[in-house]
């Protein structure tokens, strides 16, 4: 039987066929952009641009293309997964394309997603955002969500995971989720990064390559050679996945969190299980080399022994790695790995028997009979061990896919037994002990570095062609900012003229007076369109909603002001502390290159922008509060609470003998003016939308290709792009000019209308009040909506800015502490040097006195001289070692010397003296 089939593992299948990659990757890019903005504080503009990731707009087409590739791959794999042949023909091209696309994405740091987000609160996630900018440049890992209580036990963490380079100790938000499962298994693995999407694809390519190895004709040498080539390719895939893509070996030790994240992920991608699969494949590939050599017309036994010996440690490694396999997770894969353990032990014993058998045959040719008997004894023992493994594991193997492992032992075993029997009958020499047998050298013909470009090809049409260089990105940002300002100015001009015209009409009670007159002719009562607006307002209970929304708006405003004041106070406190510190340490200003004023400058500029925005918001909020207070006091708002019958009584009809006034021309002019307002608003909105989509990127990229980088070329591109807006700007200016003419004609017609009516307007005043009340309610609603949108936008920015200021403040404080520590160390070193010089000088003086004095010198301690004059010796020099020991306890140096001299260098008494003093 072809035992290579045992190595064909089930395919990995995506659970979501239409997984949304677009939304999470867009959110991740925006998140990266926000952190880059925080990091750019205090940097030059060119440095900041170099650190910024590409925008979502720049990557939009690439993200959509990746989404399509993933969907195509998932559907093809799902449809063909039950047949390896169909999968190779139908799904492999889309898998290869998707894997190549993922490889290009993973070449860019801004698509390295972090580990799982364990934070629950919004505040914590916002706090984590401040740390994201400090994360390692090699940072992404997988994770799996489980309900196992022991998923994070220390005992479950394997030390082999310490090489994962894709992790940082900093927690971070991760919006990406993908779900995969082993075909036929109920267990679903959850991953949080693009590299794990690619890992599942490489897994499938590997198992398909092994499947191709099982389809070769093993009755011929070429079949064994081709099988070995496929197996070497599969092993190389696994080695690349394990040592380069998931767990690079050249990185430093990761933290405990990395081990937890990986140890709870899919059993399929544990480093020990990947290695076990790789060694199992290599062992079979080595065996194919042995079988291919056996197919030669006259194979040499010494070469067969070496080839068999090369497979033994590989099978041994498979059995050893089984002990490191996690006991949880995917049942199907766990059963297969346990099967491999028995399989590895059986084949290790059998290949051991073969290598000793062939080596014995080599000894026969050399007439080394003692060696022959010893080798044959070892070979027969190995065959018995192989049989014991298979018989003892029969219950384990009964339910496996491949029940019969008929390792072809019988023919060769019979040869072994016959050869040994003949030698014993001939009365051969005594066998050599097993431990004295020379080790059989190994021989490997495996290609350990096959060409993987056929299985993992690169893309012909590469991604990120539209991603801009920092210089081009700055040009694009400058152009967009300039166009936004230009459109804003034009839009503001149009809005000012519209408001001016409405005020001019309101001053002469238009169109209220015309509406009231028509209603009088119709028989009186509140106009139907006005009543519909009043009724809608009453149904929505807009007045009460306005009050509650106003309270919420004031709470948001107070929160924003509080954040602004806290940051302002933080900056002022840091500046005051720095000034005090510099006065205390004048040399600090010289040693530190960047004074705090320069460090704080970008933050204070940002604070000025926030203060300007908040001042404008406060003025707008004050107007809203002022208007809302009139809801209870102004009589016109009471009209909004009346029923239709009550309002009808306020608008009487005209008398029958009253002649009708011709208001056709006035009405037409008002309609024309209203249409002009509407068209102008549409034009302004079109300008705002167009400025969002206008792009000079293709033109700038052409300049980059031609290596043109001068400012004049950029200005020419920008000026050309502005031409598309000139026509709309001209239409806007013509609209403003036409408004003046229309307004003049309306006012003239209104004078004739008012003279003809003789100011006899029964319900006109109420019409004016009702429309004014409705308009003010609409304005209040719009102001509150805009205010809420403003604070919803500025509060997260203020919070992130506050975190950035706190981070800067902490760095400055650390610099000051480091400087103080440095000064303290320098003082201590100077003091130690002074003490050493004093002791040296004292020692020199003592030695001089000892030569000239008629006293007897006694050497009682190393480095200590004592003088005896008619009694006990007195110490005149202290012991340097004891001084050093006491100095380490932070006692005063002079007190140490005095105490040691006082007690004749007695350490204990001197210490008691110092402690008592």
PDB file of C-alpha atoms in Angstrom, residues 351-491:
ATOM      1  CA  UNK A 351      13.566   1.472   8.355  1.00  0.00           C
ATOM      2  CA  UNK A 352      15.912   0.594  11.256  1.00  0.00           C
ATOM      3  CA  UNK A 353      15.544  -3.069  10.294  1.00  0.00           C
ATOM      4  CA  UNK A 354      16.250  -2.269   6.648  1.00  0.00           C
ATOM      5  CA  UNK A 355      19.360  -0.227   7.294  1.00  0.00           C
ATOM      6  CA  UNK A 356      20.888  -2.975   9.481  1.00  0.00           C
ATOM      7  CA  UNK A 357      19.858  -5.665   7.000  1.00  0.00           C
ATOM      8  CA  UNK A 358      21.513  -3.884   4.066  1.00  0.00           C
ATOM      9  CA  UNK A 359      24.582  -3.125   6.153  1.00  0.00           C
ATOM     10  CA  UNK A 360      24.729  -6.832   7.085  1.00  0.00           C
ATOM     11  CA  UNK A 361      24.641  -7.717   3.395  1.00  0.00           C
ATOM     12  CA  UNK A 362      27.526  -5.320   2.881  1.00  0.00           C
ATOM     13  CA  UNK A 363      29.459  -7.136   5.662  1.00  0.00           C
ATOM     14  CA  UNK A 364      28.716 -10.456   3.917  1.00  0.00           C
ATOM     15  CA  UNK A 365      30.504  -9.235   0.820  1.00  0.00           C
ATOM     16  CA  UNK A 366      33.472  -8.290   2.988  1.00  0.00           C
ATOM     17  CA  UNK A 367      33.248 -11.610   4.942  1.00  0.00           C
ATOM     18  CA  UNK A 368      32.827  -9.782   8.259  1.00  0.00           C
ATOM     19  CA  UNK A 369      30.751 -12.572   9.780  1.00  0.00           C
ATOM     20  CA  UNK A 370      30.646 -11.250  13.346  1.00  0.00           C
ATOM     21  CA  UNK A 371      29.276  -7.967  12.090  1.00  0.00           C
ATOM     22  CA  UNK A 372      26.775  -9.816   9.891  1.00  0.00           C
ATOM     23  CA  UNK A 373      25.279 -11.761  12.801  1.00  0.00           C
ATOM     24  CA  UNK A 374      25.136  -8.648  14.999  1.00  0.00           C
ATOM     25  CA  UNK A 375      23.418  -6.574  12.297  1.00  0.00           C
ATOM     26  CA  UNK A 376      20.905  -9.285  11.536  1.00  0.00           C
ATOM     27  CA  UNK A 377      20.058  -9.651  15.226  1.00  0.00           C
ATOM     28  CA  UNK A 378      19.368  -5.909  15.455  1.00  0.00           C
ATOM     29  CA  UNK A 379      17.328  -5.990  12.245  1.00  0.00           C
ATOM     30  CA  UNK A 380      15.146  -8.875  13.451  1.00  0.00           C
ATOM     31  CA  UNK A 381      14.580  -7.121  16.805  1.00  0.00           C
ATOM     32  CA  UNK A 382      13.485  -3.983  14.886  1.00  0.00           C
ATOM     33  CA  UNK A 383      11.050  -6.067  12.796  1.00  0.00           C
ATOM     34  CA  UNK A 384       9.543  -7.497  15.979  1.00  0.00           C
ATOM     35  CA  UNK A 385       9.217  -3.974  17.367  1.00  0.00           C
ATOM     36  CA  UNK A 386       7.408  -2.899  14.208  1.00  0.00           C
ATOM     37  CA  UNK A 387       4.957  -5.773  14.540  1.00  0.00           C
ATOM     38  CA  UNK A 388       4.321  -4.986  18.209  1.00  0.00           C
ATOM     39  CA  UNK A 389       3.522  -1.354  17.368  1.00  0.00           C
ATOM     40  CA  UNK A 390       0.994  -2.394  14.741  1.00  0.00           C
ATOM     41  CA  UNK A 391      -0.663  -5.063  16.871  1.00  0.00           C
ATOM     42  CA  UNK A 392      -0.860  -2.916  20.026  1.00  0.00           C
ATOM     43  CA  UNK A 393      -2.359  -0.014  18.069  1.00  0.00           C
ATOM     44  CA  UNK A 394      -4.970  -2.030  16.204  1.00  0.00           C
ATOM     45  CA  UNK A 395      -7.813  -0.533  18.257  1.00  0.00           C
ATOM     46  CA  UNK A 396      -6.575   2.978  17.494  1.00  0.00           C
ATOM     47  CA  UNK A 397      -6.247   2.253  13.796  1.00  0.00           C
ATOM     48  CA  UNK A 398      -9.530   0.415  13.345  1.00  0.00           C
ATOM     49  CA  UNK A 399     -11.509   3.625  12.858  1.00  0.00           C
ATOM     50  CA  UNK A 400      -8.943   5.389  10.718  1.00  0.00           C
ATOM     51  CA  UNK A 401      -9.273   6.079   7.015  1.00  0.00           C
ATOM     52  CA  UNK A 402      -6.384   3.744   6.159  1.00  0.00           C
ATOM     53  CA  UNK A 403      -6.887   0.607   8.231  1.00  0.00           C
ATOM     54  CA  UNK A 404      -4.265  -1.714   6.734  1.00  0.00           C
ATOM     55  CA  UNK A 405      -0.665  -0.654   6.897  1.00  0.00           C
ATOM     56  CA  UNK A 406       0.838  -3.641   5.224  1.00  0.00           C
ATOM     57  CA  UNK A 407       4.487  -2.796   5.603  1.00  0.00           C
ATOM     58  CA  UNK A 408       6.139  -5.364   3.280  1.00  0.00           C
ATOM     59  CA  UNK A 409       8.172  -7.140   5.925  1.00  0.00           C
ATOM     60  CA  UNK A 410       7.758 -10.817   5.114  1.00  0.00           C
ATOM     61  CA  UNK A 411      10.087 -11.335   2.098  1.00  0.00           C
ATOM     62  CA  UNK A 412      13.010  -9.424   3.559  1.00  0.00           C
ATOM     63  CA  UNK A 413      12.457 -10.843   7.036  1.00  0.00           C
ATOM     64  CA  UNK A 414      12.638 -14.358   5.629  1.00  0.00           C
ATOM     65  CA  UNK A 415      15.919 -13.423   3.985  1.00  0.00           C
ATOM     66  CA  UNK A 416      17.203 -12.091   7.300  1.00  0.00           C
ATOM     67  CA  UNK A 417      16.232 -15.218   9.225  1.00  0.00           C
ATOM     68  CA  UNK A 418      17.646 -17.525   6.577  1.00  0.00           C
ATOM     69  CA  UNK A 419      20.922 -15.624   6.395  1.00  0.00           C
ATOM     70  CA  UNK A 420      21.323 -15.645  10.171  1.00  0.00           C
ATOM     71  CA  UNK A 421      20.458 -19.368  10.416  1.00  0.00           C
ATOM     72  CA  UNK A 422      23.043 -20.261   7.788  1.00  0.00           C
ATOM     73  CA  UNK A 423      25.733 -18.332   9.584  1.00  0.00           C
ATOM     74  CA  UNK A 424      24.877 -19.948  12.919  1.00  0.00           C
ATOM     75  CA  UNK A 425      24.936 -23.421  11.374  1.00  0.00           C
ATOM     76  CA  UNK A 426      28.334 -22.734   9.904  1.00  0.00           C
ATOM     77  CA  UNK A 427      29.566 -21.995  13.435  1.00  0.00           C
ATOM     78  CA  UNK A 428      30.351 -18.398  12.760  1.00  0.00           C
ATOM     79  CA  UNK A 429      32.149 -16.128  15.188  1.00  0.00           C
ATOM     80  CA  UNK A 430      30.527 -14.713  18.296  1.00  0.00           C
ATOM     81  CA  UNK A 431      28.333 -11.697  17.447  1.00  0.00           C
ATOM     82  CA  UNK A 432      29.574  -8.228  18.323  1.00  0.00           C
ATOM     83  CA  UNK A 433      27.539  -6.445  21.062  1.00  0.00           C
ATOM     84  CA  UNK A 434      24.999  -3.978  19.704  1.00  0.00           C
ATOM     85  CA  UNK A 435      26.627  -0.982  21.365  1.00  0.00           C
ATOM     86  CA  UNK A 436      29.918  -1.779  19.643  1.00  0.00           C
ATOM     87  CA  UNK A 437      28.452  -1.673  16.132  1.00  0.00           C
ATOM     88  CA  UNK A 438      29.713   1.238  14.049  1.00  0.00           C
ATOM     89  CA  UNK A 439      27.110   3.895  13.298  1.00  0.00           C
ATOM     90  CA  UNK A 440      25.703   3.744   9.798  1.00  0.00           C
ATOM     91  CA  UNK A 441      26.179   7.109   8.005  1.00  0.00           C
ATOM     92  CA  UNK A 442      23.090   8.670   6.476  1.00  0.00           C
ATOM     93  CA  UNK A 443      22.594   9.643   2.872  1.00  0.00           C
ATOM     94  CA  UNK A 444      19.939  12.087   1.667  1.00  0.00           C
ATOM     95  CA  UNK A 445      19.060  12.931  -1.900  1.00  0.00           C
ATOM     96  CA  UNK A 446      16.189  15.244  -0.976  1.00  0.00           C
ATOM     97  CA  UNK A 447      15.860  18.635  -2.619  1.00  0.00           C
ATOM     98  CA  UNK A 448      15.348  20.807   0.469  1.00  0.00           C
ATOM     99  CA  UNK A 449      14.898  24.022  -1.520  1.00  0.00           C
ATOM    100  CA  UNK A 450      12.613  23.274  -4.475  1.00  0.00           C
ATOM    101  CA  UNK A 451      11.255  26.007  -6.693  1.00  0.00           C
ATOM    102  CA  UNK A 452       7.928  27.144  -5.219  1.00  0.00           C
ATOM    103  CA  UNK A 453       7.177  29.715  -7.895  1.00  0.00           C
ATOM    104  CA  UNK A 454       4.842  27.300  -9.672  1.00  0.00           C
ATOM    105  CA  UNK A 455       2.695  26.732  -6.583  1.00  0.00           C
ATOM    106  CA  UNK A 456       3.008  30.293  -5.237  1.00  0.00           C
ATOM    107  CA  UNK A 457       3.262  32.497  -8.324  1.00  0.00           C
ATOM    108  CA  UNK A 458       3.356  36.268  -8.121  1.00  0.00           C
ATOM    109  CA  UNK A 459       0.774  38.549  -9.684  1.00  0.00           C
ATOM    110  CA  UNK A 460       1.255  40.040 -13.129  1.00  0.00           C
ATOM    111  CA  UNK A 461      -0.992  43.009 -12.322  1.00  0.00           C
ATOM    112  CA  UNK A 462       0.343  44.249  -9.011  1.00  0.00           C
ATOM    113  CA  UNK A 463      -1.577  46.035  -6.273  1.00  0.00           C
ATOM    114  CA  UNK A 464      -1.103  49.561  -4.923  1.00  0.00           C
ATOM    115  CA  UNK A 465      -0.261  51.187  -8.219  1.00  0.00           C
ATOM    116  CA  UNK A 466      -2.292  54.205  -7.143  1.00  0.00           C
ATOM    117  CA  UNK A 467      -0.650  54.624  -3.718  1.00  0.00           C
ATOM    118  CA  UNK A 468       1.129  57.948  -3.693  1.00  0.00           C
ATOM    119  CA  UNK A 469       4.603  58.927  -2.640  1.00  0.00           C
ATOM    120  CA  UNK A 470       4.857  61.342   0.329  1.00  0.00           C
ATOM    121  CA  UNK A 471       5.678  64.276  -1.968  1.00  0.00           C
ATOM    122  CA  UNK A 472       2.760  63.567  -4.301  1.00  0.00           C
ATOM    123  CA  UNK A 473       0.446  63.008  -1.343  1.00  0.00           C
ATOM    124  CA  UNK A 474       1.369  66.455  -0.015  1.00  0.00           C
ATOM    125  CA  UNK A 475       0.587  68.015  -3.393  1.00  0.00           C
ATOM    126  CA  UNK A 476      -2.788  66.261  -3.437  1.00  0.00           C
ATOM    127  CA  UNK A 477      -3.578  67.415   0.094  1.00  0.00           C
ATOM    128  CA  UNK A 478      -2.613  71.008  -0.737  1.00  0.00           C
ATOM    129  CA  UNK A 479      -4.764  70.964  -3.878  1.00  0.00           C
ATOM    130  CA  UNK A 480      -7.763  69.475  -2.086  1.00  0.00           C
ATOM    131  CA  UNK A 481      -7.468  71.966   0.767  1.00  0.00           C
ATOM    132  CA  UNK A 482      -7.251  74.851  -1.701  1.00  0.00           C
ATOM    133  CA  UNK A 483     -10.297  73.638  -3.642  1.00  0.00           C
ATOM    134  CA  UNK A 484     -12.316  73.067  -0.480  1.00  0.00           C
ATOM    135  CA  UNK A 485     -11.576  76.601   0.659  1.00  0.00           C
ATOM    136  CA  UNK A 486     -12.507  77.989  -2.767  1.00  0.00           C
ATOM    137  CA  UNK A 487     -15.796  76.080  -2.892  1.00  0.00           C
ATOM    138  CA  UNK A 488     -16.556  77.053   0.689  1.00  0.00           C
ATOM    139  CA  UNK A 489     -16.044  80.723  -0.159  1.00  0.00           C
ATOM    140  CA  UNK A 490     -18.290  80.526  -3.220  1.00  0.00           C
ATOM    141  CA  UNK A 491     -20.956  78.593  -1.311  1.00  0.00           C
TER     142      UNK A 491
END
